[in-house]
PDB file of C-alpha atoms in Angstrom:
ATOM      1  CA  GLY A   1      12.181   3.013  -9.079  1.00 54.00           C
ATOM      2  CA  GLN A   2      10.622   6.200  -7.782  1.00 63.00           C
ATOM      3  CA  GLN A   3      11.260   7.154  -4.227  1.00 79.00           C
ATOM      4  CA  LEU A   4       8.992   9.054  -1.878  1.00 91.00           C
ATOM      5  CA  ASN A   5      10.632  10.735   1.153  1.00 93.00           C
ATOM      6  CA  GLN A   6       8.338  10.739   4.073  1.00 96.00           C
ATOM      7  CA  SER A   7       9.061  12.613   7.300  1.00 95.00           C
ATOM      8  CA  PRO A   8       9.324  12.506  10.138  1.00 96.00           C
ATOM      9  CA  GLN A   9      10.019   8.743  10.582  1.00 95.00           C
ATOM     10  CA  SER A  10       8.338   8.725  13.977  1.00 96.00           C
ATOM     11  CA  MET A  11       6.584  11.150  16.312  1.00 95.00           C
ATOM     12  CA  PHE A  12       5.795  11.114  19.976  1.00 96.00           C
ATOM     13  CA  ILE A  13       3.051  13.492  20.917  1.00 95.00           C
ATOM     14  CA  GLN A  14       0.681  14.320  23.701  1.00 96.00           C
ATOM     15  CA  GLU A  15      -3.037  13.658  23.314  1.00 96.00           C
ATOM     16  CA  GLY A  16      -4.741  16.762  22.037  1.00 97.00           C
ATOM     17  CA  GLU A  17      -1.738  18.011  20.090  1.00 97.00           C
ATOM     18  CA  ASP A  18      -1.800  18.625  16.341  1.00 97.00           C
ATOM     19  CA  VAL A  19       0.371  16.615  14.070  1.00 96.00           C
ATOM     20  CA  SER A  20       1.921  17.352  10.634  1.00 97.00           C
ATOM     21  CA  MET A  21       3.769  14.954   8.296  1.00 97.00           C
ATOM     22  CA  ASN A  22       4.810  15.311   4.711  1.00 96.00           C
ATOM     23  CA  CYS A  23       6.014  13.458   1.656  1.00 97.00           C
ATOM     24  CA  THR A  24       8.263  14.638  -1.194  1.00 96.00           C
ATOM     25  CA  SER A  25       9.278  13.142  -4.427  1.00 94.00           C
ATOM     26  CA  SER A  26      11.586  13.906  -7.336  1.00 91.00           C
ATOM     27  CA  SER A  27       8.780  12.780  -9.666  1.00 90.00           C
ATOM     28  CA  ILE A  28       5.396  14.202 -10.417  1.00 92.00           C
ATOM     29  CA  PHE A  29       2.331  12.212  -9.455  1.00 91.00           C
ATOM     30  CA  ASN A  30      -1.209  12.381 -10.729  1.00 88.00           C
ATOM     31  CA  THR A  31      -2.728  11.384  -7.436  1.00 90.00           C
ATOM     32  CA  TRP A  32      -1.554  11.631  -3.793  1.00 92.00           C
ATOM     33  CA  LEU A  33      -3.104   9.367  -1.185  1.00 93.00           C
ATOM     34  CA  TRP A  34      -2.630   8.980   2.574  1.00 96.00           C
ATOM     35  CA  TYR A  35      -3.171   5.683   4.269  1.00 95.00           C
ATOM     36  CA  LYS A  36      -3.020   4.484   7.950  1.00 97.00           C
ATOM     37  CA  GLN A  37      -1.862   0.930   8.750  1.00 96.00           C
ATOM     38  CA  ASP A  38      -2.430  -0.677  12.106  1.00 94.00           C
ATOM     39  CA  PRO A  39      -0.358  -3.738  13.150  1.00 90.00           C
ATOM     40  CA  GLY A  40      -1.331  -6.947  11.350  1.00 89.00           C
ATOM     41  CA  GLU A  41      -3.654  -5.137   9.008  1.00 92.00           C
ATOM     42  CA  GLY A  42      -3.501  -3.695   5.523  1.00 94.00           C
ATOM     43  CA  PRO A  43      -3.403   0.089   4.867  1.00 94.00           C
ATOM     44  CA  VAL A  44      -6.688   1.926   5.080  1.00 94.00           C
ATOM     45  CA  LEU A  45      -7.265   4.875   2.864  1.00 92.00           C
ATOM     46  CA  LEU A  46      -7.625   8.260   4.663  1.00 95.00           C
ATOM     47  CA  ILE A  47      -7.657  10.904   1.972  1.00 94.00           C
ATOM     48  CA  ALA A  48      -7.180  10.919  -1.790  1.00 92.00           C
ATOM     49  CA  LEU A  49      -6.057  14.023  -3.688  1.00 93.00           C
ATOM     50  CA  TYR A  50      -6.393  14.403  -7.476  1.00 91.00           C
ATOM     51  CA  LYS A  51      -5.580  17.975  -8.305  1.00 92.00           C
ATOM     52  CA  ALA A  52      -2.475  20.109  -7.729  1.00 93.00           C
ATOM     53  CA  GLY A  53      -3.273  22.577  -4.910  1.00 94.00           C
ATOM     54  CA  GLU A  54      -6.196  20.544  -3.722  1.00 94.00           C
ATOM     55  CA  LEU A  55      -6.847  20.809   0.080  1.00 96.00           C
ATOM     56  CA  THR A  56      -9.115  18.057   1.416  1.00 95.00           C
ATOM     57  CA  SER A  57     -10.406  17.352   4.904  1.00 96.00           C
ATOM     58  CA  ASN A  58     -11.824  14.135   6.421  1.00 94.00           C
ATOM     59  CA  GLY A  59     -12.837  14.879  10.066  1.00 96.00           C
ATOM     60  CA  ARG A  60      -9.796  15.813  11.976  1.00 97.00           C
ATOM     61  CA  LEU A  61      -7.543  15.029   9.035  1.00 97.00           C
ATOM     62  CA  THR A  62      -6.487  17.581   6.367  1.00 97.00           C
ATOM     63  CA  ALA A  63      -4.204  16.870   3.394  1.00 97.00           C
ATOM     64  CA  GLN A  64      -2.941  18.949   0.524  1.00 97.00           C
ATOM     65  CA  PHE A  65      -1.676  18.093  -2.961  1.00 95.00           C
ATOM     66  CA  GLY A  66       1.366  20.294  -3.576  1.00 95.00           C
ATOM     67  CA  ILE A  67       1.333  22.716  -6.427  1.00 94.00           C
ATOM     68  CA  THR A  68       4.396  21.260  -7.992  1.00 93.00           C
ATOM     69  CA  ARG A  69       2.675  17.855  -7.829  1.00 92.00           C
ATOM     70  CA  LYS A  70       5.891  16.482  -6.077  1.00 94.00           C
ATOM     71  CA  ASP A  71       4.744  16.786  -2.489  1.00 95.00           C
ATOM     72  CA  SER A  72       1.906  16.411  -0.132  1.00 97.00           C
ATOM     73  CA  PHE A  73       1.273  16.928   3.577  1.00 97.00           C
ATOM     74  CA  LEU A  74      -1.127  15.469   6.111  1.00 98.00           C
ATOM     75  CA  ASN A  75      -2.266  17.216   9.259  1.00 98.00           C
ATOM     76  CA  ILE A  76      -4.151  15.654  12.162  1.00 97.00           C
ATOM     77  CA  SER A  77      -5.762  18.028  14.618  1.00 97.00           C
ATOM     78  CA  ALA A  78      -6.494  17.417  18.311  1.00 97.00           C
ATOM     79  CA  SER A  79      -4.854  13.843  18.255  1.00 97.00           C
ATOM     80  CA  ILE A  80      -6.449  11.026  20.228  1.00 96.00           C
ATOM     81  CA  PRO A  81      -5.049   7.708  21.328  1.00 94.00           C
ATOM     82  CA  SER A  82      -6.579   5.772  18.403  1.00 94.00           C
ATOM     83  CA  ASP A  83      -4.567   7.844  15.948  1.00 96.00           C
ATOM     84  CA  VAL A  84      -1.620   5.657  16.896  1.00 96.00           C
ATOM     85  CA  GLY A  85      -0.349   3.755  13.946  1.00 96.00           C
ATOM     86  CA  ILE A  86       1.790   4.127  10.822  1.00 97.00           C
ATOM     87  CA  TYR A  87       0.808   6.720   8.188  1.00 97.00           C
ATOM     88  CA  PHE A  88       1.903   6.215   4.563  1.00 96.00           C
ATOM     89  CA  CYS A  89       1.796   8.566   1.721  1.00 96.00           C
ATOM     90  CA  ALA A  90       1.454   7.142  -1.746  1.00 93.00           C
ATOM     91  CA  GLY A  91       1.786   8.711  -5.180  1.00 91.00           C
ATOM     92  CA  ASP A  92       0.048   7.205  -8.227  1.00 86.00           C
ATOM     93  CA  ASN A  93       1.205   7.338 -11.831  1.00 78.00           C
ATOM     94  CA  PHE A  94      -0.994   5.254 -14.115  1.00 73.00           C
ATOM     95  CA  ASN A  95      -2.057   2.635 -11.640  1.00 69.00           C
ATOM     96  CA  LYS A  96       1.404   2.105 -10.161  1.00 78.00           C
ATOM     97  CA  PHE A  97       1.461   3.247  -6.589  1.00 85.00           C
ATOM     98  CA  TYR A  98       4.626   4.246  -4.906  1.00 90.00           C
ATOM     99  CA  PHE A  99       4.623   4.360  -1.012  1.00 93.00           C
ATOM    100  CA  GLY A 100       6.751   6.344   1.389  1.00 94.00           C
ATOM    101  CA  SER A 101       8.431   4.507   4.251  1.00 93.00           C
ATOM    102  CA  GLY A 102       5.943   5.677   6.788  1.00 95.00           C
ATOM    103  CA  THR A 103       5.523   7.962   9.751  1.00 97.00           C
ATOM    104  CA  LYS A 104       5.031   6.067  13.053  1.00 96.00           C
ATOM    105  CA  LEU A 105       2.754   8.080  15.278  1.00 97.00           C
ATOM    106  CA  ASN A 106       2.699   7.526  19.138  1.00 96.00           C
ATOM    107  CA  VAL A 107       0.081   9.374  21.146  1.00 94.00           C
ATOM    108  CA  LYS A 108       0.485   9.632  24.943  1.00 91.00           C
ATOM    109  CA  PRO A 109      -2.750   9.945  26.809  1.00 88.00           C
TER     110      PRO A 109
ATOM    111  CA  GLY B   1     -17.714  -9.921   0.792  1.00 54.00           C
ATOM    112  CA  ALA B   2     -17.422  -6.532   2.371  1.00 80.00           C
ATOM    113  CA  GLY B   3     -13.745  -6.102   1.928  1.00 93.00           C
ATOM    114  CA  VAL B   4     -10.630  -7.712   0.392  1.00 96.00           C
ATOM    115  CA  SER B   5      -9.708 -10.987   1.907  1.00 97.00           C
ATOM    116  CA  GLN B   6      -6.459 -12.878   1.750  1.00 98.00           C
ATOM    117  CA  SER B   7      -5.475 -16.349   2.708  1.00 97.00           C
ATOM    118  CA  PRO B   8      -3.638 -17.644   4.480  1.00 98.00           C
ATOM    119  CA  ARG B   9      -2.999 -14.971   6.911  1.00 97.00           C
ATOM    120  CA  TYR B  10       0.379 -16.570   7.893  1.00 97.00           C
ATOM    121  CA  LYS B  11       2.576 -18.868   5.991  1.00 98.00           C
ATOM    122  CA  VAL B  12       5.775 -20.593   7.065  1.00 98.00           C
ATOM    123  CA  ALA B  13       7.857 -22.225   4.352  1.00 98.00           C
ATOM    124  CA  LYS B  14      11.156 -24.012   4.245  1.00 97.00           C
ATOM    125  CA  ARG B  15      13.605 -22.543   1.793  1.00 97.00           C
ATOM    126  CA  GLY B  16      13.005 -24.055  -1.673  1.00 97.00           C
ATOM    127  CA  GLN B  17       9.357 -24.703  -1.129  1.00 98.00           C
ATOM    128  CA  ASP B  18       6.811 -23.293  -3.470  1.00 98.00           C
ATOM    129  CA  VAL B  19       3.895 -21.195  -1.957  1.00 98.00           C
ATOM    130  CA  ALA B  20       0.618 -19.871  -3.202  1.00 98.00           C
ATOM    131  CA  LEU B  21      -1.130 -16.836  -1.771  1.00 98.00           C
ATOM    132  CA  ARG B  22      -4.760 -16.105  -2.510  1.00 98.00           C
ATOM    133  CA  CYS B  23      -6.592 -12.801  -2.832  1.00 98.00           C
ATOM    134  CA  ASP B  24     -10.329 -12.396  -2.969  1.00 98.00           C
ATOM    135  CA  PRO B  25     -11.031  -8.766  -4.090  1.00 96.00           C
ATOM    136  CA  ILE B  26     -14.155  -6.698  -3.406  1.00 94.00           C
ATOM    137  CA  SER B  27     -16.910  -8.007  -5.643  1.00 93.00           C
ATOM    138  CA  GLY B  28     -17.055  -6.169  -8.913  1.00 90.00           C
ATOM    139  CA  HIS B  29     -13.659  -4.456  -8.616  1.00 93.00           C
ATOM    140  CA  VAL B  30     -11.977  -4.348 -11.964  1.00 92.00           C
ATOM    141  CA  SER B  31      -8.352  -3.759 -10.810  1.00 92.00           C
ATOM    142  CA  LEU B  32      -6.243  -5.928  -8.559  1.00 94.00           C
ATOM    143  CA  PHE B  33      -2.749  -5.164  -7.255  1.00 94.00           C
ATOM    144  CA  TRP B  34      -0.113  -7.118  -5.363  1.00 96.00           C
ATOM    145  CA  TYR B  35       2.408  -5.557  -3.104  1.00 96.00           C
ATOM    146  CA  GLN B  36       5.337  -6.698  -1.028  1.00 97.00           C
ATOM    147  CA  GLN B  37       5.891  -5.041   2.346  1.00 96.00           C
ATOM    148  CA  ALA B  38       9.217  -5.665   4.167  1.00 94.00           C
ATOM    149  CA  LEU B  39       9.362  -5.070   7.902  1.00 91.00           C
ATOM    150  CA  GLY B  40       9.365  -1.332   8.690  1.00 89.00           C
ATOM    151  CA  GLN B  41       8.900  -0.308   5.061  1.00 92.00           C
ATOM    152  CA  GLY B  42       6.054   0.856   2.873  1.00 93.00           C
ATOM    153  CA  PRO B  43       4.422  -1.497   0.437  1.00 94.00           C
ATOM    154  CA  GLU B  44       6.269  -1.986  -2.940  1.00 94.00           C
ATOM    155  CA  PHE B  45       4.347  -2.659  -6.113  1.00 92.00           C
ATOM    156  CA  LEU B  46       4.612  -6.074  -7.654  1.00 95.00           C
ATOM    157  CA  THR B  47       2.001  -6.479 -10.299  1.00 94.00           C
ATOM    158  CA  TYR B  48      -1.359  -5.155 -11.621  1.00 91.00           C
ATOM    159  CA  PHE B  49      -4.388  -6.769 -13.258  1.00 93.00           C
ATOM    160  CA  GLN B  50      -7.270  -5.240 -14.989  1.00 92.00           C
ATOM    161  CA  ASN B  51     -10.005  -7.996 -15.173  1.00 94.00           C
ATOM    162  CA  GLU B  52      -7.987 -11.108 -16.103  1.00 95.00           C
ATOM    163  CA  ALA B  53      -5.247  -9.133 -18.058  1.00 95.00           C
ATOM    164  CA  GLN B  54      -2.007  -8.643 -16.257  1.00 95.00           C
ATOM    165  CA  LEU B  55      -1.113  -5.146 -17.448  1.00 91.00           C
ATOM    166  CA  ASP B  56       1.987  -4.554 -15.438  1.00 91.00           C
ATOM    167  CA  LYS B  57       4.346  -7.065 -13.822  1.00 92.00           C
ATOM    168  CA  SER B  58       7.432  -4.824 -13.585  1.00 91.00           C
ATOM    169  CA  GLY B  59       7.612  -5.081  -9.907  1.00 93.00           C
ATOM    170  CA  LEU B  60       8.001  -8.803  -9.642  1.00 96.00           C
ATOM    171  CA  PRO B  61      11.407  -9.350  -8.230  1.00 94.00           C
ATOM    172  CA  SER B  62      12.430 -12.446 -10.138  1.00 94.00           C
ATOM    173  CA  ASP B  63      11.038 -15.079 -12.468  1.00 95.00           C
ATOM    174  CA  ARG B  64      10.244 -17.156  -9.272  1.00 97.00           C
ATOM    175  CA  PHE B  65       7.248 -14.880  -8.786  1.00 98.00           C
ATOM    176  CA  PHE B  66       4.084 -15.469 -10.769  1.00 97.00           C
ATOM    177  CA  ALA B  67       0.625 -14.056 -10.497  1.00 98.00           C
ATOM    178  CA  GLU B  68      -2.627 -14.918 -12.239  1.00 97.00           C
ATOM    179  CA  ARG B  69      -6.242 -13.875 -12.215  1.00 97.00           C
ATOM    180  CA  PRO B  70      -7.805 -16.316 -14.709  1.00 96.00           C
ATOM    181  CA  GLU B  71     -11.398 -15.261 -14.373  1.00 94.00           C
ATOM    182  CA  GLY B  72     -10.979 -11.656 -13.486  1.00 92.00           C
ATOM    183  CA  SER B  73     -11.846 -12.050  -9.749  1.00 95.00           C
ATOM    184  CA  VAL B  74      -9.775 -14.134  -7.416  1.00 97.00           C
ATOM    185  CA  SER B  75      -6.009 -13.871  -7.905  1.00 98.00           C
ATOM    186  CA  THR B  76      -3.134 -16.072  -6.821  1.00 98.00           C
ATOM    187  CA  LEU B  77       0.440 -15.033  -6.223  1.00 98.00           C
ATOM    188  CA  LYS B  78       2.873 -17.979  -6.512  1.00 98.00           C
ATOM    189  CA  ILE B  79       6.419 -18.010  -5.397  1.00 98.00           C
ATOM    190  CA  GLN B  80       8.582 -20.875  -6.515  1.00 98.00           C
ATOM    191  CA  ARG B  81      11.637 -22.121  -4.744  1.00 98.00           C
ATOM    192  CA  THR B  82      11.264 -19.602  -1.863  1.00 98.00           C
ATOM    193  CA  GLN B  83      14.362 -17.797  -0.546  1.00 97.00           C
ATOM    194  CA  GLN B  84      14.799 -16.167   2.883  1.00 97.00           C
ATOM    195  CA  GLU B  85      14.688 -12.683   1.231  1.00 96.00           C
ATOM    196  CA  ASP B  86      11.139 -13.528   0.162  1.00 97.00           C
ATOM    197  CA  SER B  87      10.048 -13.158   3.842  1.00 97.00           C
ATOM    198  CA  ALA B  88       7.567 -10.200   3.897  1.00 97.00           C
ATOM    199  CA  VAL B  89       3.870  -9.359   4.108  1.00 97.00           C
ATOM    200  CA  TYR B  90       2.163  -9.697   0.683  1.00 98.00           C
ATOM    201  CA  LEU B  91      -0.690  -7.246   0.359  1.00 97.00           C
ATOM    202  CA  CYS B  92      -3.434  -7.420  -2.185  1.00 97.00           C
ATOM    203  CA  ALA B  93      -5.550  -4.463  -3.125  1.00 94.00           C
ATOM    204  CA  SER B  94      -8.459  -3.858  -5.380  1.00 93.00           C
ATOM    205  CA  SER B  95     -10.099  -0.854  -6.942  1.00 90.00           C
ATOM    206  CA  GLN B  96     -13.374  -0.245  -8.767  1.00 87.00           C
ATOM    207  CA  THR B  97     -11.784   1.124 -11.913  1.00 77.00           C
ATOM    208  CA  GLY B  98      -8.390   1.472 -13.361  1.00 61.00           C
ATOM    209  CA  GLY B  99      -8.664   5.181 -13.949  1.00 51.00           C
ATOM    210  CA  ARG B 100      -9.421   8.313 -11.812  1.00 47.00           C
ATOM    211  CA  GLY B 101     -11.158   7.514  -8.632  1.00 51.00           C
ATOM    212  CA  ASN B 102      -8.940   4.523  -8.334  1.00 67.00           C
ATOM    213  CA  GLU B 103      -8.793   4.331  -4.640  1.00 81.00           C
ATOM    214  CA  GLN B 104      -7.219   1.078  -3.654  1.00 87.00           C
ATOM    215  CA  PHE B 105      -8.633  -1.010  -0.820  1.00 90.00           C
ATOM    216  CA  PHE B 106      -6.199  -3.324   0.820  1.00 94.00           C
ATOM    217  CA  GLY B 107      -6.600  -6.779   2.342  1.00 96.00           C
ATOM    218  CA  PRO B 108      -5.012  -7.727   5.653  1.00 96.00           C
ATOM    219  CA  GLY B 109      -1.969  -9.308   4.016  1.00 97.00           C
ATOM    220  CA  THR B 110      -0.325 -12.688   4.160  1.00 98.00           C
ATOM    221  CA  ARG B 111       2.786 -12.785   6.333  1.00 97.00           C
ATOM    222  CA  LEU B 112       5.305 -15.184   4.668  1.00 98.00           C
ATOM    223  CA  THR B 113       8.225 -16.428   6.678  1.00 98.00           C
ATOM    224  CA  VAL B 114      10.900 -18.448   4.804  1.00 97.00           C
ATOM    225  CA  LEU B 115      13.252 -20.471   7.082  1.00 96.00           C
TER     226      LEU B 115
END
């Protein structure tokens, strides 16, 4: 199946720092999405991107749909302790979602 | 309900037992998806329904896995003769439509442990 390469695998940052993570694929996607998953819960949608080049913000989160449609990044500004969790990118082709392996974010107060 | 619900939240089965996992999607959502999430990995697609029609089951790992959504709302994922490699979290998601604007909303998952 299609593989999404998500990096970094994990990050340890200080509260207040900015964070950047990205996702690349060998395949083109119609939609890119970013999810956050807390322990024992399902993923929660953060941002959805529908057009190549699209840049979308949701509070302190900003994500972009790469021009080639094969990549996306997520930035978190001024991190806070509740940002801790695992962030997944997902690419959608005709209702089949492919997920990256996740970026585990740790925030030190 | 307000969100996607799944039951049971935890299931322990002996190898060889059959299990049934239930998903209640958000009311009115047309599309329903099942995923399998192994420890430390992202969710992997299993199957997709639009209303009661199972449009894609290409992700089901073997013929021991079977999913249904007979009335286009609640769905059940059944695993027959469970094996240890079936141990994972099984996530259900629903979306309002099958097309653009198809943000998927996930349930909390069922953690299946096969001994």
